[in-house]
Amino acid sequence: MRSVSGVVLGISCNTPESKVFGEFDAHSIAVQFSFLAAIAENPELLEPVQKNLADWQRQIEASELDPAMATVIRLALYGLSFVHIFGLGVPDESLQKQVIETLLKLARE
């Protein structure tokens, strides 16, 4: 089972959990855009991702963390990934680090 704090850590380092959201470099963002284009053309390609993320949601709900808090953390990570993918209000590196540290703190409480 993935720990919620493990996934938060995965955002800022090279761990298996980071593959959920991807890295925030230009190559990874291009790959994510390609994925979006592919699922726009063939929505069935999204089914394995939907199943994987639904499984992850079930796992975090079953973790030691309150299910609502775990879901808030997951959605915050999706939002962080989203702003990087689309270049919309990307926080500077210092603030992003603070956000990740805050999410880690929440995940460990």
PDB file of N, CA, C and O in Angstrom, residues 22-97:
ATOM      1  N   GLY A  22       4.203  12.674 -12.060  1.00  0.00           N
ATOM      2  CA  GLY A  22       5.257  13.035 -12.982  1.00  0.00           C
ATOM      3  C   GLY A  22       6.162  14.104 -12.413  1.00  0.00           C
ATOM      4  O   GLY A  22       5.890  14.708 -11.394  1.00  0.00           O
ATOM      5  N   GLU A  23       7.257  14.268 -13.091  1.00  0.00           N
ATOM      6  CA  GLU A  23       8.198  15.319 -12.732  1.00  0.00           C
ATOM      7  C   GLU A  23       7.705  16.606 -13.376  1.00  0.00           C
ATOM      8  O   GLU A  23       6.847  16.595 -14.236  1.00  0.00           O
ATOM      9  N   PHE A  24       8.279  17.726 -12.992  1.00  0.00           N
ATOM     10  CA  PHE A  24       7.833  18.997 -13.525  1.00  0.00           C
ATOM     11  C   PHE A  24       8.832  19.578 -14.523  1.00  0.00           C
ATOM     12  O   PHE A  24       8.964  20.779 -14.654  1.00  0.00           O
ATOM     13  N   ASP A  25       9.540  18.715 -15.256  1.00  0.00           N
ATOM     14  CA  ASP A  25      10.471  19.220 -16.256  1.00  0.00           C
ATOM     15  C   ASP A  25       9.775  19.280 -17.618  1.00  0.00           C
ATOM     16  O   ASP A  25       8.676  18.761 -17.796  1.00  0.00           O
ATOM     17  N   ALA A  26      10.412  19.935 -18.577  1.00  0.00           N
ATOM     18  CA  ALA A  26       9.793  20.157 -19.895  1.00  0.00           C
ATOM     19  C   ALA A  26       9.462  18.846 -20.595  1.00  0.00           C
ATOM     20  O   ALA A  26       8.400  18.721 -21.221  1.00  0.00           O
ATOM     21  N   HIS A  27      10.343  17.856 -20.505  1.00  0.00           N
ATOM     22  CA  HIS A  27      10.087  16.573 -21.167  1.00  0.00           C
ATOM     23  C   HIS A  27       8.842  15.898 -20.594  1.00  0.00           C
ATOM     24  O   HIS A  27       7.975  15.430 -21.342  1.00  0.00           O
ATOM     25  N   SER A  28       8.742  15.854 -19.272  1.00  0.00           N
ATOM     26  CA  SER A  28       7.599  15.196 -18.646  1.00  0.00           C
ATOM     27  C   SER A  28       6.296  15.918 -18.953  1.00  0.00           C
ATOM     28  O   SER A  28       5.259  15.283 -19.149  1.00  0.00           O
ATOM     29  N   ILE A  29       6.356  17.244 -18.991  1.00  0.00           N
ATOM     30  CA  ILE A  29       5.155  18.001 -19.334  1.00  0.00           C
ATOM     31  C   ILE A  29       4.746  17.704 -20.774  1.00  0.00           C
ATOM     32  O   ILE A  29       3.561  17.523 -21.068  1.00  0.00           O
ATOM     33  N   ALA A  30       5.707  17.579 -21.686  1.00  0.00           N
ATOM     34  CA  ALA A  30       5.401  17.224 -23.079  1.00  0.00           C
ATOM     35  C   ALA A  30       4.764  15.840 -23.151  1.00  0.00           C
ATOM     36  O   ALA A  30       3.806  15.627 -23.910  1.00  0.00           O
ATOM     37  N   VAL A  31       5.261  14.905 -22.350  1.00  0.00           N
ATOM     38  CA  VAL A  31       4.684  13.559 -22.312  1.00  0.00           C
ATOM     39  C   VAL A  31       3.241  13.630 -21.818  1.00  0.00           C
ATOM     40  O   VAL A  31       2.349  12.976 -22.377  1.00  0.00           O
ATOM     41  N   GLN A  32       2.990  14.428 -20.790  1.00  0.00           N
ATOM     42  CA  GLN A  32       1.630  14.548 -20.264  1.00  0.00           C
ATOM     43  C   GLN A  32       0.692  15.197 -21.283  1.00  0.00           C
ATOM     44  O   GLN A  32      -0.463  14.785 -21.409  1.00  0.00           O
ATOM     45  N   PHE A  33       1.173  16.169 -22.040  1.00  0.00           N
ATOM     46  CA  PHE A  33       0.359  16.750 -23.113  1.00  0.00           C
ATOM     47  C   PHE A  33       0.045  15.699 -24.181  1.00  0.00           C
ATOM     48  O   PHE A  33      -1.062  15.642 -24.709  1.00  0.00           O
ATOM     49  N   SER A  34       1.023  14.882 -24.504  1.00  0.00           N
ATOM     50  CA  SER A  34       0.800  13.807 -25.483  1.00  0.00           C
ATOM     51  C   SER A  34      -0.269  12.847 -24.987  1.00  0.00           C
ATOM     52  O   SER A  34      -1.123  12.391 -25.749  1.00  0.00           O
ATOM     53  N   PHE A  35      -0.205  12.544 -23.696  1.00  0.00           N
ATOM     54  CA  PHE A  35      -1.206  11.665 -23.096  1.00  0.00           C
ATOM     55  C   PHE A  35      -2.592  12.302 -23.204  1.00  0.00           C
ATOM     56  O   PHE A  35      -3.562  11.639 -23.585  1.00  0.00           O
ATOM     57  N   LEU A  36      -2.692  13.587 -22.905  1.00  0.00           N
ATOM     58  CA  LEU A  36      -3.980  14.280 -23.020  1.00  0.00           C
ATOM     59  C   LEU A  36      -4.512  14.228 -24.451  1.00  0.00           C
ATOM     60  O   LEU A  36      -5.706  14.018 -24.672  1.00  0.00           O
ATOM     61  N   ALA A  37      -3.632  14.444 -25.416  1.00  0.00           N
ATOM     62  CA  ALA A  37      -4.048  14.385 -26.823  1.00  0.00           C
ATOM     63  C   ALA A  37      -4.535  12.985 -27.182  1.00  0.00           C
ATOM     64  O   ALA A  37      -5.541  12.832 -27.883  1.00  0.00           O
ATOM     65  N   ALA A  38      -3.833  11.976 -26.702  1.00  0.00           N
ATOM     66  CA  ALA A  38      -4.215  10.593 -27.007  1.00  0.00           C
ATOM     67  C   ALA A  38      -5.577  10.254 -26.417  1.00  0.00           C
ATOM     68  O   ALA A  38      -6.415   9.647 -27.090  1.00  0.00           O
ATOM     69  N   ILE A  39      -5.828  10.662 -25.170  1.00  0.00           N
ATOM     70  CA  ILE A  39      -7.123  10.318 -24.575  1.00  0.00           C
ATOM     71  C   ILE A  39      -8.254  11.155 -25.163  1.00  0.00           C
ATOM     72  O   ILE A  39      -9.400  10.724 -25.158  1.00  0.00           O
ATOM     73  N   ALA A  40      -7.929  12.338 -25.697  1.00  0.00           N
ATOM     74  CA  ALA A  40      -8.956  13.123 -26.377  1.00  0.00           C
ATOM     75  C   ALA A  40      -9.395  12.399 -27.645  1.00  0.00           C
ATOM     76  O   ALA A  40     -10.574  12.407 -27.996  1.00  0.00           O
ATOM     77  N   GLU A  41      -8.449  11.766 -28.302  1.00  0.00           N
ATOM     78  CA  GLU A  41      -8.739  11.015 -29.533  1.00  0.00           C
ATOM     79  C   GLU A  41      -9.400   9.669 -29.228  1.00  0.00           C
ATOM     80  O   GLU A  41     -10.277   9.228 -29.947  1.00  0.00           O
ATOM     81  N   ASN A  42      -8.950   9.029 -28.144  1.00  0.00           N
ATOM     82  CA  ASN A  42      -9.468   7.709 -27.780  1.00  0.00           C
ATOM     83  C   ASN A  42      -9.640   7.648 -26.265  1.00  0.00           C
ATOM     84  O   ASN A  42      -8.737   7.214 -25.547  1.00  0.00           O
ATOM     85  N   PRO A  43     -10.809   8.048 -25.744  1.00  0.00           N
ATOM     86  CA  PRO A  43     -11.038   8.098 -24.302  1.00  0.00           C
ATOM     87  C   PRO A  43     -10.845   6.753 -23.581  1.00  0.00           C
ATOM     88  O   PRO A  43     -10.596   6.736 -22.384  1.00  0.00           O
ATOM     89  N   GLU A  44     -10.942   5.651 -24.323  1.00  0.00           N
ATOM     90  CA  GLU A  44     -10.738   4.342 -23.690  1.00  0.00           C
ATOM     91  C   GLU A  44      -9.327   4.181 -23.140  1.00  0.00           C
ATOM     92  O   GLU A  44      -9.091   3.383 -22.244  1.00  0.00           O
ATOM     93  N   LEU A  45      -8.379   4.961 -23.663  1.00  0.00           N
ATOM     94  CA  LEU A  45      -7.009   4.904 -23.158  1.00  0.00           C
ATOM     95  C   LEU A  45      -6.922   5.366 -21.702  1.00  0.00           C
ATOM     96  O   LEU A  45      -5.966   5.059 -21.003  1.00  0.00           O
ATOM     97  N   LEU A  46      -7.916   6.108 -21.261  1.00  0.00           N
ATOM     98  CA  LEU A  46      -7.928   6.629 -19.903  1.00  0.00           C
ATOM     99  C   LEU A  46      -8.344   5.573 -18.872  1.00  0.00           C
ATOM    100  O   LEU A  46      -8.027   5.702 -17.685  1.00  0.00           O
ATOM    101  N   GLU A  47      -9.007   4.509 -19.304  1.00  0.00           N
ATOM    102  CA  GLU A  47      -9.539   3.511 -18.370  1.00  0.00           C
ATOM    103  C   GLU A  47      -8.491   2.920 -17.423  1.00  0.00           C
ATOM    104  O   GLU A  47      -8.743   2.848 -16.211  1.00  0.00           O
ATOM    105  N   PRO A  48      -7.307   2.509 -17.896  1.00  0.00           N
ATOM    106  CA  PRO A  48      -6.326   1.971 -16.940  1.00  0.00           C
ATOM    107  C   PRO A  48      -5.871   3.005 -15.906  1.00  0.00           C
ATOM    108  O   PRO A  48      -5.653   2.670 -14.745  1.00  0.00           O
ATOM    109  N   VAL A  49      -5.762   4.248 -16.325  1.00  0.00           N
ATOM    110  CA  VAL A  49      -5.370   5.317 -15.402  1.00  0.00           C
ATOM    111  C   VAL A  49      -6.483   5.527 -14.374  1.00  0.00           C
ATOM    112  O   VAL A  49      -6.218   5.661 -13.172  1.00  0.00           O
ATOM    113  N   GLN A  50      -7.729   5.534 -14.830  1.00  0.00           N
ATOM    114  CA  GLN A  50      -8.851   5.704 -13.914  1.00  0.00           C
ATOM    115  C   GLN A  50      -8.872   4.575 -12.880  1.00  0.00           C
ATOM    116  O   GLN A  50      -9.085   4.831 -11.686  1.00  0.00           O
ATOM    117  N   LYS A  51      -8.637   3.359 -13.327  1.00  0.00           N
ATOM    118  CA  LYS A  51      -8.623   2.221 -12.402  1.00  0.00           C
ATOM    119  C   LYS A  51      -7.483   2.338 -11.403  1.00  0.00           C
ATOM    120  O   LYS A  51      -7.662   2.099 -10.210  1.00  0.00           O
ATOM    121  N   ASN A  52      -6.309   2.731 -11.880  1.00  0.00           N
ATOM    122  CA  ASN A  52      -5.156   2.875 -11.000  1.00  0.00           C
ATOM    123  C   ASN A  52      -5.400   3.948  -9.951  1.00  0.00           C
ATOM    124  O   ASN A  52      -5.118   3.742  -8.763  1.00  0.00           O
ATOM    125  N   LEU A  53      -5.921   5.093 -10.358  1.00  0.00           N
ATOM    126  CA  LEU A  53      -6.146   6.182  -9.420  1.00  0.00           C
ATOM    127  C   LEU A  53      -7.313   5.900  -8.478  1.00  0.00           C
ATOM    128  O   LEU A  53      -7.291   6.312  -7.316  1.00  0.00           O
ATOM    129  N   ALA A  54      -8.321   5.151  -8.941  1.00  0.00           N
ATOM    130  CA  ALA A  54      -9.401   4.731  -8.047  1.00  0.00           C
ATOM    131  C   ALA A  54      -8.861   3.772  -6.989  1.00  0.00           C
ATOM    132  O   ALA A  54      -9.231   3.857  -5.812  1.00  0.00           O
ATOM    133  N   ASP A  55      -7.946   2.891  -7.396  1.00  0.00           N
ATOM    134  CA  ASP A  55      -7.310   1.982  -6.442  1.00  0.00           C
ATOM    135  C   ASP A  55      -6.488   2.774  -5.429  1.00  0.00           C
ATOM    136  O   ASP A  55      -6.524   2.499  -4.230  1.00  0.00           O
ATOM    137  N   TRP A  56      -5.748   3.763  -5.911  1.00  0.00           N
ATOM    138  CA  TRP A  56      -4.962   4.598  -5.008  1.00  0.00           C
ATOM    139  C   TRP A  56      -5.879   5.304  -4.011  1.00  0.00           C
ATOM    140  O   TRP A  56      -5.591   5.364  -2.814  1.00  0.00           O
ATOM    141  N   GLN A  57      -7.025   5.829  -4.474  1.00  0.00           N
ATOM    142  CA  GLN A  57      -7.967   6.496  -3.575  1.00  0.00           C
ATOM    143  C   GLN A  57      -8.452   5.527  -2.497  1.00  0.00           C
ATOM    144  O   GLN A  57      -8.510   5.873  -1.320  1.00  0.00           O
ATOM    145  N   ARG A  58      -8.770   4.301  -2.887  1.00  0.00           N
ATOM    146  CA  ARG A  58      -9.203   3.303  -1.898  1.00  0.00           C
ATOM    147  C   ARG A  58      -8.095   3.032  -0.882  1.00  0.00           C
ATOM    148  O   ARG A  58      -8.350   2.900   0.312  1.00  0.00           O
ATOM    149  N   GLN A  59      -6.856   2.964  -1.360  1.00  0.00           N
ATOM    150  CA  GLN A  59      -5.730   2.706  -0.462  1.00  0.00           C
ATOM    151  C   GLN A  59      -5.524   3.847   0.527  1.00  0.00           C
ATOM    152  O   GLN A  59      -5.292   3.592   1.713  1.00  0.00           O
ATOM    153  N   ILE A  60      -5.597   5.082   0.063  1.00  0.00           N
ATOM    154  CA  ILE A  60      -5.366   6.185   0.997  1.00  0.00           C
ATOM    155  C   ILE A  60      -6.528   6.316   1.968  1.00  0.00           C
ATOM    156  O   ILE A  60      -6.332   6.703   3.111  1.00  0.00           O
ATOM    157  N   GLU A  61      -7.738   5.955   1.531  1.00  0.00           N
ATOM    158  CA  GLU A  61      -8.869   5.963   2.454  1.00  0.00           C
ATOM    159  C   GLU A  61      -8.696   4.911   3.539  1.00  0.00           C
ATOM    160  O   GLU A  61      -9.183   5.077   4.651  1.00  0.00           O
ATOM    161  N   ALA A  62      -7.998   3.822   3.213  1.00  0.00           N
ATOM    162  CA  ALA A  62      -7.764   2.754   4.175  1.00  0.00           C
ATOM    163  C   ALA A  62      -6.494   2.980   4.994  1.00  0.00           C
ATOM    164  O   ALA A  62      -6.191   2.196   5.887  1.00  0.00           O
ATOM    165  N   SER A  63      -5.754   4.054   4.715  1.00  0.00           N
ATOM    166  CA  SER A  63      -4.516   4.322   5.430  1.00  0.00           C
ATOM    167  C   SER A  63      -4.823   4.812   6.839  1.00  0.00           C
ATOM    168  O   SER A  63      -5.976   5.005   7.217  1.00  0.00           O
ATOM    169  N   GLU A  64      -3.753   5.069   7.582  1.00  0.00           N
ATOM    170  CA  GLU A  64      -3.900   5.554   8.950  1.00  0.00           C
ATOM    171  C   GLU A  64      -4.419   6.984   9.009  1.00  0.00           C
ATOM    172  O   GLU A  64      -4.876   7.450  10.042  1.00  0.00           O
ATOM    173  N   LEU A  65      -4.380   7.696   7.909  1.00  0.00           N
ATOM    174  CA  LEU A  65      -4.803   9.090   7.856  1.00  0.00           C
ATOM    175  C   LEU A  65      -6.312   9.183   7.664  1.00  0.00           C
ATOM    176  O   LEU A  65      -6.919   8.322   7.013  1.00  0.00           O
ATOM    177  N   ASP A  66      -6.905  10.224   8.229  1.00  0.00           N
ATOM    178  CA  ASP A  66      -8.326  10.484   8.019  1.00  0.00           C
ATOM    179  C   ASP A  66      -8.608  10.515   6.512  1.00  0.00           C
ATOM    180  O   ASP A  66      -7.882  11.196   5.765  1.00  0.00           O
ATOM    181  N   PRO A  67      -9.626   9.790   6.036  1.00  0.00           N
ATOM    182  CA  PRO A  67      -9.893   9.736   4.590  1.00  0.00           C
ATOM    183  C   PRO A  67     -10.110  11.110   3.952  1.00  0.00           C
ATOM    184  O   PRO A  67      -9.667  11.343   2.827  1.00  0.00           O
ATOM    185  N   ALA A  68     -10.762  12.023   4.663  1.00  0.00           N
ATOM    186  CA  ALA A  68     -10.980  13.364   4.104  1.00  0.00           C
ATOM    187  C   ALA A  68      -9.649  14.091   3.950  1.00  0.00           C
ATOM    188  O   ALA A  68      -9.393  14.726   2.919  1.00  0.00           O
ATOM    189  N   MET A  69      -8.780  13.993   4.957  1.00  0.00           N
ATOM    190  CA  MET A  69      -7.476  14.661   4.879  1.00  0.00           C
ATOM    191  C   MET A  69      -6.629  14.035   3.774  1.00  0.00           C
ATOM    192  O   MET A  69      -5.960  14.741   3.023  1.00  0.00           O
ATOM    193  N   ALA A  70      -6.645  12.718   3.666  1.00  0.00           N
ATOM    194  CA  ALA A  70      -5.883  12.038   2.618  1.00  0.00           C
ATOM    195  C   ALA A  70      -6.349  12.491   1.243  1.00  0.00           C
ATOM    196  O   ALA A  70      -5.543  12.718   0.337  1.00  0.00           O
ATOM    197  N   THR A  71      -7.649  12.661   1.083  1.00  0.00           N
ATOM    198  CA  THR A  71      -8.193  13.094  -0.200  1.00  0.00           C
ATOM    199  C   THR A  71      -7.842  14.555  -0.477  1.00  0.00           C
ATOM    200  O   THR A  71      -7.507  14.914  -1.613  1.00  0.00           O
ATOM    201  N   VAL A  72      -7.873  15.402   0.537  1.00  0.00           N
ATOM    202  CA  VAL A  72      -7.454  16.801   0.371  1.00  0.00           C
ATOM    203  C   VAL A  72      -6.007  16.850  -0.112  1.00  0.00           C
ATOM    204  O   VAL A  72      -5.664  17.605  -1.034  1.00  0.00           O
ATOM    205  N   ILE A  73      -5.151  16.039   0.488  1.00  0.00           N
ATOM    206  CA  ILE A  73      -3.740  16.009   0.092  1.00  0.00           C
ATOM    207  C   ILE A  73      -3.606  15.529  -1.352  1.00  0.00           C
ATOM    208  O   ILE A  73      -2.883  16.119  -2.153  1.00  0.00           O
ATOM    209  N   ARG A  74      -4.328  14.477  -1.705  1.00  0.00           N
ATOM    210  CA  ARG A  74      -4.278  13.959  -3.080  1.00  0.00           C
ATOM    211  C   ARG A  74      -4.721  15.023  -4.070  1.00  0.00           C
ATOM    212  O   ARG A  74      -4.066  15.260  -5.095  1.00  0.00           O
ATOM    213  N   LEU A  75      -5.809  15.707  -3.762  1.00  0.00           N
ATOM    214  CA  LEU A  75      -6.312  16.734  -4.674  1.00  0.00           C
ATOM    215  C   LEU A  75      -5.361  17.927  -4.757  1.00  0.00           C
ATOM    216  O   LEU A  75      -5.201  18.526  -5.836  1.00  0.00           O
ATOM    217  N   ALA A  76      -4.712  18.270  -3.661  1.00  0.00           N
ATOM    218  CA  ALA A  76      -3.710  19.344  -3.692  1.00  0.00           C
ATOM    219  C   ALA A  76      -2.556  18.960  -4.606  1.00  0.00           C
ATOM    220  O   ALA A  76      -2.049  19.789  -5.371  1.00  0.00           O
ATOM    221  N   LEU A  77      -2.141  17.701  -4.556  1.00  0.00           N
ATOM    222  CA  LEU A  77      -1.064  17.244  -5.431  1.00  0.00           C
ATOM    223  C   LEU A  77      -1.493  17.266  -6.895  1.00  0.00           C
ATOM    224  O   LEU A  77      -0.709  17.644  -7.769  1.00  0.00           O
ATOM    225  N   TYR A  78      -2.737  16.888  -7.158  1.00  0.00           N
ATOM    226  CA  TYR A  78      -3.238  16.986  -8.531  1.00  0.00           C
ATOM    227  C   TYR A  78      -3.217  18.438  -8.995  1.00  0.00           C
ATOM    228  O   TYR A  78      -2.858  18.739 -10.132  1.00  0.00           O
ATOM    229  N   GLY A  79      -3.613  19.346  -8.116  1.00  0.00           N
ATOM    230  CA  GLY A  79      -3.598  20.763  -8.466  1.00  0.00           C
ATOM    231  C   GLY A  79      -2.197  21.265  -8.758  1.00  0.00           C
ATOM    232  O   GLY A  79      -1.975  22.011  -9.715  1.00  0.00           O
ATOM    233  N   LEU A  80      -1.231  20.832  -7.963  1.00  0.00           N
ATOM    234  CA  LEU A  80       0.160  21.226  -8.183  1.00  0.00           C
ATOM    235  C   LEU A  80       0.651  20.704  -9.537  1.00  0.00           C
ATOM    236  O   LEU A  80       1.303  21.423 -10.292  1.00  0.00           O
ATOM    237  N   SER A  81       0.297  19.475  -9.829  1.00  0.00           N
ATOM    238  CA  SER A  81       0.662  18.906 -11.120  1.00  0.00           C
ATOM    239  C   SER A  81      -0.010  19.679 -12.262  1.00  0.00           C
ATOM    240  O   SER A  81       0.622  20.018 -13.259  1.00  0.00           O
ATOM    241  N   PHE A  82      -1.284  19.985 -12.098  1.00  0.00           N
ATOM    242  CA  PHE A  82      -2.058  20.699 -13.113  1.00  0.00           C
ATOM    243  C   PHE A  82      -1.429  22.043 -13.461  1.00  0.00           C
ATOM    244  O   PHE A  82      -1.276  22.376 -14.637  1.00  0.00           O
ATOM    245  N   VAL A  83      -1.053  22.830 -12.427  1.00  0.00           N
ATOM    246  CA  VAL A  83      -0.496  24.151 -12.721  1.00  0.00           C
ATOM    247  C   VAL A  83       0.835  24.047 -13.455  1.00  0.00           C
ATOM    248  O   VAL A  83       1.157  24.899 -14.280  1.00  0.00           O
ATOM    249  N   HIS A  84       1.579  22.981 -13.178  1.00  0.00           N
ATOM    250  CA  HIS A  84       2.841  22.793 -13.897  1.00  0.00           C
ATOM    251  C   HIS A  84       2.591  22.370 -15.343  1.00  0.00           C
ATOM    252  O   HIS A  84       3.255  22.867 -16.254  1.00  0.00           O
ATOM    253  N   ILE A  85       1.658  21.474 -15.546  1.00  0.00           N
ATOM    254  CA  ILE A  85       1.367  21.004 -16.901  1.00  0.00           C
ATOM    255  C   ILE A  85       0.931  22.157 -17.795  1.00  0.00           C
ATOM    256  O   ILE A  85       1.387  22.303 -18.922  1.00  0.00           O
ATOM    257  N   PHE A  86       0.041  23.014 -17.279  1.00  0.00           N
ATOM    258  CA  PHE A  86      -0.540  24.071 -18.102  1.00  0.00           C
ATOM    259  C   PHE A  86       0.108  25.441 -17.894  1.00  0.00           C
ATOM    260  O   PHE A  86      -0.283  26.409 -18.545  1.00  0.00           O
ATOM    261  N   GLY A  87       1.090  25.512 -17.003  1.00  0.00           N
ATOM    262  CA  GLY A  87       1.773  26.775 -16.776  1.00  0.00           C
ATOM    263  C   GLY A  87       0.868  27.851 -16.205  1.00  0.00           C
ATOM    264  O   GLY A  87       0.994  29.027 -16.534  1.00  0.00           O
ATOM    265  N   LEU A  88      -0.038  27.450 -15.349  1.00  0.00           N
ATOM    266  CA  LEU A  88      -1.033  28.369 -14.796  1.00  0.00           C
ATOM    267  C   LEU A  88      -0.733  28.669 -13.332  1.00  0.00           C
ATOM    268  O   LEU A  88      -1.006  27.865 -12.454  1.00  0.00           O
ATOM    269  N   GLY A  89      -0.151  29.809 -13.065  1.00  0.00           N
ATOM    270  CA  GLY A  89       0.101  30.210 -11.688  1.00  0.00           C
ATOM    271  C   GLY A  89       1.050  29.284 -10.949  1.00  0.00           C
ATOM    272  O   GLY A  89       0.816  28.959  -9.789  1.00  0.00           O
ATOM    273  N   VAL A  90       2.103  28.859 -11.619  1.00  0.00           N
ATOM    274  CA  VAL A  90       3.077  27.951 -11.011  1.00  0.00           C
ATOM    275  C   VAL A  90       3.774  28.668  -9.855  1.00  0.00           C
ATOM    276  O   VAL A  90       4.326  29.759 -10.042  1.00  0.00           O
ATOM    277  N   PRO A  91       3.734  28.089  -8.647  1.00  0.00           N
ATOM    278  CA  PRO A  91       4.428  28.730  -7.525  1.00  0.00           C
ATOM    279  C   PRO A  91       5.939  28.679  -7.737  1.00  0.00           C
ATOM    280  O   PRO A  91       6.446  27.742  -8.357  1.00  0.00           O
ATOM    281  N   ASP A  92       6.633  29.696  -7.214  1.00  0.00           N
ATOM    282  CA  ASP A  92       8.086  29.651  -7.346  1.00  0.00           C
ATOM    283  C   ASP A  92       8.621  28.479  -6.525  1.00  0.00           C
ATOM    284  O   ASP A  92       7.906  27.883  -5.709  1.00  0.00           O
ATOM    285  N   GLU A  93       9.858  28.132  -6.780  1.00  0.00           N
ATOM    286  CA  GLU A  93      10.445  26.932  -6.183  1.00  0.00           C
ATOM    287  C   GLU A  93      10.387  26.954  -4.656  1.00  0.00           C
ATOM    288  O   GLU A  93      10.093  25.945  -4.024  1.00  0.00           O
ATOM    289  N   SER A  94      10.632  28.111  -4.067  1.00  0.00           N
ATOM    290  CA  SER A  94      10.614  28.232  -2.604  1.00  0.00           C
ATOM    291  C   SER A  94       9.220  27.956  -2.051  1.00  0.00           C
ATOM    292  O   SER A  94       9.056  27.198  -1.086  1.00  0.00           O
ATOM    293  N   LEU A  95       8.205  28.559  -2.660  1.00  0.00           N
ATOM    294  CA  LEU A  95       6.835  28.342  -2.203  1.00  0.00           C
ATOM    295  C   LEU A  95       6.406  26.898  -2.445  1.00  0.00           C
ATOM    296  O   LEU A  95       5.738  26.290  -1.607  1.00  0.00           O
ATOM    297  N   GLN A  96       6.780  26.349  -3.595  1.00  0.00           N
ATOM    298  CA  GLN A  96       6.424  24.957  -3.876  1.00  0.00           C
ATOM    299  C   GLN A  96       7.012  24.039  -2.809  1.00  0.00           C
ATOM    300  O   GLN A  96       6.345  23.120  -2.341  1.00  0.00           O
ATOM    301  N   LYS A  97       8.243  24.292  -2.423  1.00  0.00           N
ATOM    302  CA  LYS A  97       8.867  23.489  -1.373  1.00  0.00           C
ATOM    303  C   LYS A  97       8.077  23.614  -0.068  1.00  0.00           C
ATOM    304  O   LYS A  97       7.838  22.613   0.615  1.00  0.00           O
TER     305      LYS A  97
END
